[in-house]
Short mmCIF file of C-alpha atoms and ligand atoms in Angstrom, two decimals:
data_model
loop_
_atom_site.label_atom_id
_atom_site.label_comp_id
_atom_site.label_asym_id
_atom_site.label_seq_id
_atom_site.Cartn_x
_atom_site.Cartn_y
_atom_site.Cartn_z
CA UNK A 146 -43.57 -24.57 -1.07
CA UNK A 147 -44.13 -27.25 1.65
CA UNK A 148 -45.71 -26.34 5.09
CA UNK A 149 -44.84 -22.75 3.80
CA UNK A 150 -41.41 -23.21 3.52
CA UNK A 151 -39.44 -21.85 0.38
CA UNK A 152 -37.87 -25.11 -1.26
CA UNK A 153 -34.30 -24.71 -3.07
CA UNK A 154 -33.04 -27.75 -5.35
CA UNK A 155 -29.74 -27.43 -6.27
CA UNK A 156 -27.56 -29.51 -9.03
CA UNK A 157 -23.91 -29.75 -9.37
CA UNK A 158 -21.96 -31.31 -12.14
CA UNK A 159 -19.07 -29.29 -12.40
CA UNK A 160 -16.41 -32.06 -12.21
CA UNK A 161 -17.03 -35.84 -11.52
CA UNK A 162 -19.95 -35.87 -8.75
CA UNK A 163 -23.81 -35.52 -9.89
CA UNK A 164 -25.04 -33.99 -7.08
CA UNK A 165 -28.95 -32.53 -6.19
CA UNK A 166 -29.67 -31.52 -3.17
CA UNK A 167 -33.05 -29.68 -1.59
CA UNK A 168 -32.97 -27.36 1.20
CA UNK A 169 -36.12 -25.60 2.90
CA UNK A 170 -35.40 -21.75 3.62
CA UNK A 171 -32.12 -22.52 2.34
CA UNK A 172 -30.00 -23.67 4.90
CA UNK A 173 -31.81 -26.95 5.78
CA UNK A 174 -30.97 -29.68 4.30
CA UNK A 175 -33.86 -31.79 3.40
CA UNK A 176 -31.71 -34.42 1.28
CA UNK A 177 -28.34 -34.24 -0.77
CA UNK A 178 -27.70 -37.06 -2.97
CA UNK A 179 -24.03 -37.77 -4.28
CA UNK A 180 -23.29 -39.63 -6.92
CA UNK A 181 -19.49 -39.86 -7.34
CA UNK A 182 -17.58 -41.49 -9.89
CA UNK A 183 -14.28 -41.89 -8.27
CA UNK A 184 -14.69 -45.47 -9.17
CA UNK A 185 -14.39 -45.23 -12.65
CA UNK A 186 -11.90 -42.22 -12.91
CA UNK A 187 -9.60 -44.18 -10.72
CA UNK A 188 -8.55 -46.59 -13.57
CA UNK A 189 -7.60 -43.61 -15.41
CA UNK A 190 -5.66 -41.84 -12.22
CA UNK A 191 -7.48 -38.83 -12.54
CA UNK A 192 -11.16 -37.47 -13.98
CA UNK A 193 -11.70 -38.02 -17.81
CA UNK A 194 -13.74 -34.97 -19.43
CA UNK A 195 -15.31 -37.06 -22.00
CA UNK A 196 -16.03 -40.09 -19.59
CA UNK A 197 -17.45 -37.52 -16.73
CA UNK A 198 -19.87 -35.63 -18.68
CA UNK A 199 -21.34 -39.19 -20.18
CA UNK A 200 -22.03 -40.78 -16.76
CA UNK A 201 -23.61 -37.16 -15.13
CA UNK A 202 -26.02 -37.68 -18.52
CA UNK A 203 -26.45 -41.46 -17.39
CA UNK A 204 -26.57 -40.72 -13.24
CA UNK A 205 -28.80 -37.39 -13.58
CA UNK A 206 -31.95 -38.42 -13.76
CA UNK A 207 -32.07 -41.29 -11.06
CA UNK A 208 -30.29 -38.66 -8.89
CA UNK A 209 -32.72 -36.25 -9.23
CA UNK A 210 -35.72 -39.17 -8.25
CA UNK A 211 -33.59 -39.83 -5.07
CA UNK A 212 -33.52 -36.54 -4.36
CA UNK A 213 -37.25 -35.48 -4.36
CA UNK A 214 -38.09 -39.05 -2.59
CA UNK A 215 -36.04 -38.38 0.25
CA UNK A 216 -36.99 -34.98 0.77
CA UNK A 217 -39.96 -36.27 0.91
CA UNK A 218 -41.28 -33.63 -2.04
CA UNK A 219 -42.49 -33.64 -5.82
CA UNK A 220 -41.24 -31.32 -8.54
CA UNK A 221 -44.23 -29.46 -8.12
CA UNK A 222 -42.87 -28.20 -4.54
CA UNK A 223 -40.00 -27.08 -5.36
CA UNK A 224 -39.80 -22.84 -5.80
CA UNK A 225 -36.46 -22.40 -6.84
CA UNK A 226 -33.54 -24.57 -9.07
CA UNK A 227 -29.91 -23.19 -8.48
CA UNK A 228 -27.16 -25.04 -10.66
CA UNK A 229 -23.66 -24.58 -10.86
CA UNK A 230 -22.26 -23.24 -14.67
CA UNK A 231 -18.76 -22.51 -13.31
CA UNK A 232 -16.33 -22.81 -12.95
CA UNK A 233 -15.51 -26.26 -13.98
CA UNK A 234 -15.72 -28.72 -16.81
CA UNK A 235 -17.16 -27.77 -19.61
CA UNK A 236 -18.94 -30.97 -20.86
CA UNK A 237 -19.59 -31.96 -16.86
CA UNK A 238 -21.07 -28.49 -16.32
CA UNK A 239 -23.71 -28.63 -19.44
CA UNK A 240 -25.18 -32.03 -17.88
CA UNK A 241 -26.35 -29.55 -14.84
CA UNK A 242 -27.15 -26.33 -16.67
CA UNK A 243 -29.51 -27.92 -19.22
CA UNK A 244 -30.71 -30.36 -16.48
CA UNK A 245 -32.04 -27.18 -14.55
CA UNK A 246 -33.42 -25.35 -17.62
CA UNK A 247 -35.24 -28.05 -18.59
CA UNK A 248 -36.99 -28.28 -15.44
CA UNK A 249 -37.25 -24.30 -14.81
CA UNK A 250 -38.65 -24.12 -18.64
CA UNK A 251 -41.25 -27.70 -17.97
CA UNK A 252 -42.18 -26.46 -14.28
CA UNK A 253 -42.52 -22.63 -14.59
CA UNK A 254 -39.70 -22.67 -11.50
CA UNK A 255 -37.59 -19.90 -11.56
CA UNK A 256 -33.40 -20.45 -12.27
CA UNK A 257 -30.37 -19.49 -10.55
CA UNK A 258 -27.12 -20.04 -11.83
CA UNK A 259 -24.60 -20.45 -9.11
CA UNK A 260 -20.82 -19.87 -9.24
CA UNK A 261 -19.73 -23.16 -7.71
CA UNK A 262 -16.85 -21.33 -5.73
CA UNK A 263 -19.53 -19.23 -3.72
CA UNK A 264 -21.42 -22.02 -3.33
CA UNK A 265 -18.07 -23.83 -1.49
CA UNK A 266 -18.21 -21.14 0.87
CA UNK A 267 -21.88 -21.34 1.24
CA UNK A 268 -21.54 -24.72 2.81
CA UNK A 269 -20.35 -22.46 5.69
CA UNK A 270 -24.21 -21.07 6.00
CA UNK A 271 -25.69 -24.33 5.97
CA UNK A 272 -23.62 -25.31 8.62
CA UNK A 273 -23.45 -22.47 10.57
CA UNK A 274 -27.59 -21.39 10.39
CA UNK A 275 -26.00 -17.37 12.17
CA UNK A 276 -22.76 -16.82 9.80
CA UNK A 277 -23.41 -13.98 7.72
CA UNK A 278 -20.83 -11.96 5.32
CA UNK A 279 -18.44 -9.81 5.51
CA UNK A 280 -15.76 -12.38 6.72
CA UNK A 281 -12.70 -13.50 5.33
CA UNK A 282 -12.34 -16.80 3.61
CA UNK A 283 -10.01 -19.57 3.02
CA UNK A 284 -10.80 -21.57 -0.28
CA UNK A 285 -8.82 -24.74 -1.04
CA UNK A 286 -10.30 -27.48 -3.14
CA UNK A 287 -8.46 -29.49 -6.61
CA UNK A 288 -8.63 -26.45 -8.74
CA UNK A 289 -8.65 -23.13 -6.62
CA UNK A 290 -6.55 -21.87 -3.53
CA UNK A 291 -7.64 -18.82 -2.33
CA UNK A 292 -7.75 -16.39 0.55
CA UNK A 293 -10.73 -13.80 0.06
CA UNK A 294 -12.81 -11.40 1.51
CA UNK A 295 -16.34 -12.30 1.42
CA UNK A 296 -18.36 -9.50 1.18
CA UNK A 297 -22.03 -10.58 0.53
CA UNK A 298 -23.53 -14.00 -0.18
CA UNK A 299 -22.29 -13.48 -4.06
CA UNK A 300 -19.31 -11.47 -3.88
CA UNK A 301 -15.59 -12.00 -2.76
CA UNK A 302 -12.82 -10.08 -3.27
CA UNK A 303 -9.46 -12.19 -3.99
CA UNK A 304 -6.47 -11.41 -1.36
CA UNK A 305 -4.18 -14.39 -2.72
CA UNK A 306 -4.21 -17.02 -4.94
CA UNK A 307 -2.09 -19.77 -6.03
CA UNK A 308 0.51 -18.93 -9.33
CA UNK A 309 0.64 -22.73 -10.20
CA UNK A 310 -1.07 -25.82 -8.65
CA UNK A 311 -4.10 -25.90 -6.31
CA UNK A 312 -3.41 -27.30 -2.93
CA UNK A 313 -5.94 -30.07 -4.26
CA UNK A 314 -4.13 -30.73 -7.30
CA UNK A 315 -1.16 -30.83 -5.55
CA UNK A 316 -2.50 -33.79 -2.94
CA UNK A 317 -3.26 -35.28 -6.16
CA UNK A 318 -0.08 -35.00 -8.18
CA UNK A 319 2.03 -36.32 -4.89
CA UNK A 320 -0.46 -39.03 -4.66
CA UNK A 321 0.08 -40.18 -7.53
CA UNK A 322 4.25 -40.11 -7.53
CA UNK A 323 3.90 -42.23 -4.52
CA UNK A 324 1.52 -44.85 -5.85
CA UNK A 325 -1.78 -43.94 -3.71
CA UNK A 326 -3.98 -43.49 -6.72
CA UNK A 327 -7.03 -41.35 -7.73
CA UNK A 328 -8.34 -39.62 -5.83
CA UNK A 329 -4.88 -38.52 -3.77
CA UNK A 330 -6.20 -35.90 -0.92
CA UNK A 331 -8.09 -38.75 1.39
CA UNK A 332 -5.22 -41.28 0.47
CA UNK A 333 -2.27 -38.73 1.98
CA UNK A 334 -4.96 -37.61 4.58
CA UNK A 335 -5.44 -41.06 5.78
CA UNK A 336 -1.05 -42.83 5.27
CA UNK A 337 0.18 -39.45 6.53
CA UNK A 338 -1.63 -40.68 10.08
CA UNK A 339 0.93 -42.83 9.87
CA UNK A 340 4.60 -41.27 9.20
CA UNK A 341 6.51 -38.95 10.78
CA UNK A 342 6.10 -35.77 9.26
CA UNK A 343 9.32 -34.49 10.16
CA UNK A 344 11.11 -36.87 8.71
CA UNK A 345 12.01 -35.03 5.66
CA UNK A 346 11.83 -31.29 5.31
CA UNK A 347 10.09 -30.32 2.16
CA UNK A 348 9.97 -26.75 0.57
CA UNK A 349 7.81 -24.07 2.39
CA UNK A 350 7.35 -21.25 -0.52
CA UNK A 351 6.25 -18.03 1.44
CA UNK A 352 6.61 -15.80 -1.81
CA UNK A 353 7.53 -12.24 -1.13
CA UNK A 354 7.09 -10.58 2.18
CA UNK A 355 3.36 -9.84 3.28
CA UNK A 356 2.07 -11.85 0.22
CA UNK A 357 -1.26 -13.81 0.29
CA UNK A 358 -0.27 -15.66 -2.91
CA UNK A 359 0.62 -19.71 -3.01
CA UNK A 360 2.93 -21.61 -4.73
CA UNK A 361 3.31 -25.39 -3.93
CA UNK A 362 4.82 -26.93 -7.44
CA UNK A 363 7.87 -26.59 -6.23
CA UNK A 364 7.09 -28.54 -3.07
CA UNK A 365 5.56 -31.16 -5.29
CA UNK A 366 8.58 -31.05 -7.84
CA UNK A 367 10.84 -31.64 -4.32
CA UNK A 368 8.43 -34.56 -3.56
CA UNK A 369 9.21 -36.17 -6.97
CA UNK A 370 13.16 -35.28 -6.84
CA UNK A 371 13.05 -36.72 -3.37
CA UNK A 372 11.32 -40.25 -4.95
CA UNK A 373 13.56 -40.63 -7.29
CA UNK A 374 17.19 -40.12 -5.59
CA UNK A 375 15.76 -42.67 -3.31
CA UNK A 376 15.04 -44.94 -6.02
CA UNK A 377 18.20 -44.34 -8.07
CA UNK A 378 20.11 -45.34 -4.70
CA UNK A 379 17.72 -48.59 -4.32
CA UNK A 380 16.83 -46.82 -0.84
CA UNK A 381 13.49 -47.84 0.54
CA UNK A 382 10.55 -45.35 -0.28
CA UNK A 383 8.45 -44.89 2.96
CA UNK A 384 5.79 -43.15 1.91
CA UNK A 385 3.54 -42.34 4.87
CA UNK A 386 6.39 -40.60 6.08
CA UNK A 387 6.82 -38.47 2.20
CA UNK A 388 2.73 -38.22 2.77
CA UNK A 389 2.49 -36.22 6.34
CA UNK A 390 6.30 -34.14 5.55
CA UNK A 391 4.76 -33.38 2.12
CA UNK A 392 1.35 -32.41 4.06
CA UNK A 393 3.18 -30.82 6.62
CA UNK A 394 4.72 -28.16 4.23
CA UNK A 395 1.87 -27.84 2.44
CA UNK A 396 -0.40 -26.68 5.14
CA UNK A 397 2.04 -24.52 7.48
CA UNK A 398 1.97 -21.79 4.58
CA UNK A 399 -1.76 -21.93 4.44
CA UNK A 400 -2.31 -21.65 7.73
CA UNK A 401 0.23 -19.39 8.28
CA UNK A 402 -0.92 -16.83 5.33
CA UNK A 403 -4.41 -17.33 6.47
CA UNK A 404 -4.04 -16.41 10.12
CA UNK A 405 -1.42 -13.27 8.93
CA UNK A 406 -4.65 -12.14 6.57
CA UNK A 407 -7.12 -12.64 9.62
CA UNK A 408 -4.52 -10.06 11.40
CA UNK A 409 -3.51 -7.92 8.29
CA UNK A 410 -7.43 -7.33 8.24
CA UNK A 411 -8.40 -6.96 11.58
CA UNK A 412 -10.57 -10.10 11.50
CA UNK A 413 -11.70 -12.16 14.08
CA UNK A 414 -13.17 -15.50 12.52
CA UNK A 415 -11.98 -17.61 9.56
CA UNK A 416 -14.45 -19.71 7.29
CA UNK A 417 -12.83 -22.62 5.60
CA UNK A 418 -13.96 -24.33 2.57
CA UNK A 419 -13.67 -26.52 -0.46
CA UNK A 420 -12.77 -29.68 -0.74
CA UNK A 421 -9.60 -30.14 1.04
CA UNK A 422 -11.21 -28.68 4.06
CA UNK A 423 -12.06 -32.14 4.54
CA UNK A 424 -8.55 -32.65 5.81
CA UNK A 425 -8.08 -33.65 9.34
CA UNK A 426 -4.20 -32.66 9.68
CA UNK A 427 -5.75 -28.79 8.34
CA UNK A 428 -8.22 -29.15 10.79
CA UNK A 429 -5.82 -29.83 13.94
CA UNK A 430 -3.60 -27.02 12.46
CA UNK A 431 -6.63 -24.29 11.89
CA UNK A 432 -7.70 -25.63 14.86
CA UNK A 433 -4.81 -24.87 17.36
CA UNK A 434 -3.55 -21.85 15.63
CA UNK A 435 -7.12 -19.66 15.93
CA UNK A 436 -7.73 -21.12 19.60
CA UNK A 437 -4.06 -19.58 20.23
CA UNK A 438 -4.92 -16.29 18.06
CA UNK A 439 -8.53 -15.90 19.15
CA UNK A 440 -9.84 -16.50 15.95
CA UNK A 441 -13.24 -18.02 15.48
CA UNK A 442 -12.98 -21.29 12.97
CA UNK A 443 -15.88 -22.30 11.02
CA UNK A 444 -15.17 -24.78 8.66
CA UNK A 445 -18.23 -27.81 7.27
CA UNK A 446 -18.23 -31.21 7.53
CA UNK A 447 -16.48 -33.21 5.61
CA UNK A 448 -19.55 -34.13 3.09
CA UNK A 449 -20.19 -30.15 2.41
CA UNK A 450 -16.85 -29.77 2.10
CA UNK A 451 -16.54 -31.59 -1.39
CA UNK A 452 -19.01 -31.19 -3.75
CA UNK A 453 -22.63 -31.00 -3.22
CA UNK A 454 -25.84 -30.19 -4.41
CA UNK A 455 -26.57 -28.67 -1.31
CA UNK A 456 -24.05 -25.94 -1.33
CA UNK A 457 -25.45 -24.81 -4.85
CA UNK A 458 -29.00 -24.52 -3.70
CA UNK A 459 -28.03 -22.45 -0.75
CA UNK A 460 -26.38 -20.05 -2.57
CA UNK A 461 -28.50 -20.01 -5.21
CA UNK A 462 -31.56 -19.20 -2.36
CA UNK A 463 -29.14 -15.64 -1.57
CA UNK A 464 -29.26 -14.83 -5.02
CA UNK A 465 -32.79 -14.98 -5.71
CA UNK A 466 -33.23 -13.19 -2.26
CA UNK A 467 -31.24 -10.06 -4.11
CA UNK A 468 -33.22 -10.65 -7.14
CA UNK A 469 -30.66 -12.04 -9.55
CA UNK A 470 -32.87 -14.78 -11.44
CA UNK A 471 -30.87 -16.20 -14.70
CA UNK A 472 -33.46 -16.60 -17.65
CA UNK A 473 -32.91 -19.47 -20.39
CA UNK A 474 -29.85 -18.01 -21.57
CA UNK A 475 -27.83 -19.45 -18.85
CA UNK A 476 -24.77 -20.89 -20.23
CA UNK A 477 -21.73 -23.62 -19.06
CA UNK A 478 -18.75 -20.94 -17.91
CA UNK A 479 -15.89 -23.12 -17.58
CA UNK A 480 -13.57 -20.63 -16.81
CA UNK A 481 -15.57 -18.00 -14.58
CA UNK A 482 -13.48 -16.76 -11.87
CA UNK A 483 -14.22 -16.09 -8.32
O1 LIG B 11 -13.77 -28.85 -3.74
P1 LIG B 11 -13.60 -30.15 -4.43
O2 LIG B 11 -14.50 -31.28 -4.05
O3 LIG B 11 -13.67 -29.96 -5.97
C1 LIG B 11 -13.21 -28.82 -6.61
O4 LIG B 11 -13.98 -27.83 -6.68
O5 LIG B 11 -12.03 -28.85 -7.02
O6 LIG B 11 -12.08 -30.57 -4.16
C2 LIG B 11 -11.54 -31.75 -4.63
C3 LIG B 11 -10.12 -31.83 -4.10
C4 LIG B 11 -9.34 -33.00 -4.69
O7 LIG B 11 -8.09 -32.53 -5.11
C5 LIG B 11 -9.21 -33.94 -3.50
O8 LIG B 11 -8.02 -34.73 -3.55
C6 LIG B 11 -9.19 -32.97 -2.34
O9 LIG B 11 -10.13 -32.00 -2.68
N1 LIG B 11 -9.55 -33.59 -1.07
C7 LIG B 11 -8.71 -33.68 -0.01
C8 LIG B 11 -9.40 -34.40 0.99
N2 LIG B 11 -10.67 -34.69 0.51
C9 LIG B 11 -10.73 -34.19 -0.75
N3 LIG B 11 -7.44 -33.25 0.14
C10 LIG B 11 -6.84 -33.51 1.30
N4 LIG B 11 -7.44 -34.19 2.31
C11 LIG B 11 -8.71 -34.64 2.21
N5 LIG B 11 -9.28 -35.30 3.21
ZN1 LIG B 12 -15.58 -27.96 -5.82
#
């Protein structure tokens, strides 16, 4: 407690950022510290396990210190620790888990563990301080794609979901066959800026009739086919232009499936999240087609929209407010679902 205010920290390690953040009544922000290591996965072209769980051991602790001091707070204020335990990678996801039950065990401070999918969508309440479930959700980040109803602060129901890549996974995969590097969703976001993205018409896979479901590796496969025909013919490879076409198919069949959910359902607002929400060609898209539809957008700045600590503590706060506490038992779930 601080000035009688319920303090939230919240720790996520599920993939390659150590994150803590600590909220007050949890949706304000007090700090949310980010410790990526895009620098060192880059020289791989893509996050090493082994090499992401070793620097979240290394970066934890000093993150944690930077966290407190500029929240201004000691250990001693904080009432509640929320961390992530899935899904995610294993090894990355243990750093966090026995991170927070070493403090809830030390400190007395109760423990929530958070699924780090809700807590994507709980950027939305941080953001938004009157959003409230039900609403229906659009989740796209590197390893989920998703259209779901969210019910309560802990529980969605899954509408669609992708049968192969992620959209995220798919930014990355293209990135890479075009020589942009690790990691690819901010590279194509940024070159596509610059090409025409018309200038070659890529795949859009609808799936059957009325379906909520995704499918973009054959999109990406047309991306590859389309690099090399160009370079068997010695043609020039322009790839801003292969980044916004690529991007451009991509996103019409989200939007579009999104916005024929919001109908299909009777819903009037759409709440974006994960980390390719971060995407300002999605946002110009979402954007124009709810203005047009009367749909109200809510979709998180670009910094909740990746990972965060923050988004873990605030949905770790609406758990504890329904009474689900985890004890020490609280294990790394790699493969929990939605
Ligand atoms: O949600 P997130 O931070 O982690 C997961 O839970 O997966 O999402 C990471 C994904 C990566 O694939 C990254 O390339 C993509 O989000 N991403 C973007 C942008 N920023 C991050 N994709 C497209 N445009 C962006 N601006
Ligand atoms: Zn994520």
């Amino acid at each position: 407690m601080l000035d009688g205010r319920h303090l939230t920290m919240g720790i996520e390690t599920s993939c390659d950022e150590t994150a803590i953040a600590i909220l007050a009544d949890g949706r304000e922000v007090l700090s949310n510290v980010i410790s990526s290591q895009i620098d060192i996965h880059k020289n791989f072209g893509g996050v090493v396990p082994e090499i992401a769980s070793r620097h979240h051991l290394e970066n934890i602790n000093g993150v944690l210190d930077e966290a407190l001091a500029e929240a201004k707070v000691t250990i001693d204020d904080i009432d509640l620790i929320g961390v992530a335990y899935g899904p995610g990678l294993v090894g990355s996801l243990l750093i966090g888990v026995a991170t927070a039950k070493a403090i809830s065990f030390a400190k007395d401070i109760p423990l929530v563990g958070v699924n780090h999918m809700h807590g994507h969508i709980a950027a939305n309440y941080i953001e938004f301080k009157d959003l409230e479930p039900p609403f229906l959700g659009l989740i796209v980040s590197g390893g989920h794609t998703n259209i779901v109803m969210v019910n309560d602060y802990d529980s969605c129901e899954v509408l669609g979901s992708t049968r192969d890549d992620a959209i995220g996974e798919a930014y990355d995969k293209v990135a890479r066959v075009i020589g942009l590097g690790y990691p690819g969703g901010p590279k194509i976001d940024e070159l596509a800026k610059k090409g025409n993205k018309t200038a070659i018409n890529f795949k859009r896979v609808y799936l059957e009739k009325g379906c909520l479901d995704f499918s973009f590796s054959g999109t990406k496969t047309g991306v590859l086919n389309h690099v090399n025909r160009a370079k068997q013919k010695g043609d020039d490879i322009n790839t801003a232009d292969i980044a916004a076409s690529f991007q451009e198919a991509v996103l019409e069949v989200i939007v579009n499936k999104a916005i024929s959910a919001a109908k299909m359902l009777n819903q009037d607002a759409l709440v974006v999240a994960g980390g390719v929400a971060a995407n300002s060609r999605l946002n110009d898209m979402l954007s124009e087609r709810c203005k047009e539809e009367g749909i109200k957008l809510y979709k998180p700045s670009p910094i909740l929209c990746t990972d965060n600590g923050a988004m873990i503590g605030c949905a770790a706060y609406y758990k504890m407010k329904k009474g689900e506490i985890s004890d020490l038992s609280l294990d790394a779930y790699p493969g929990l679902e939605i």
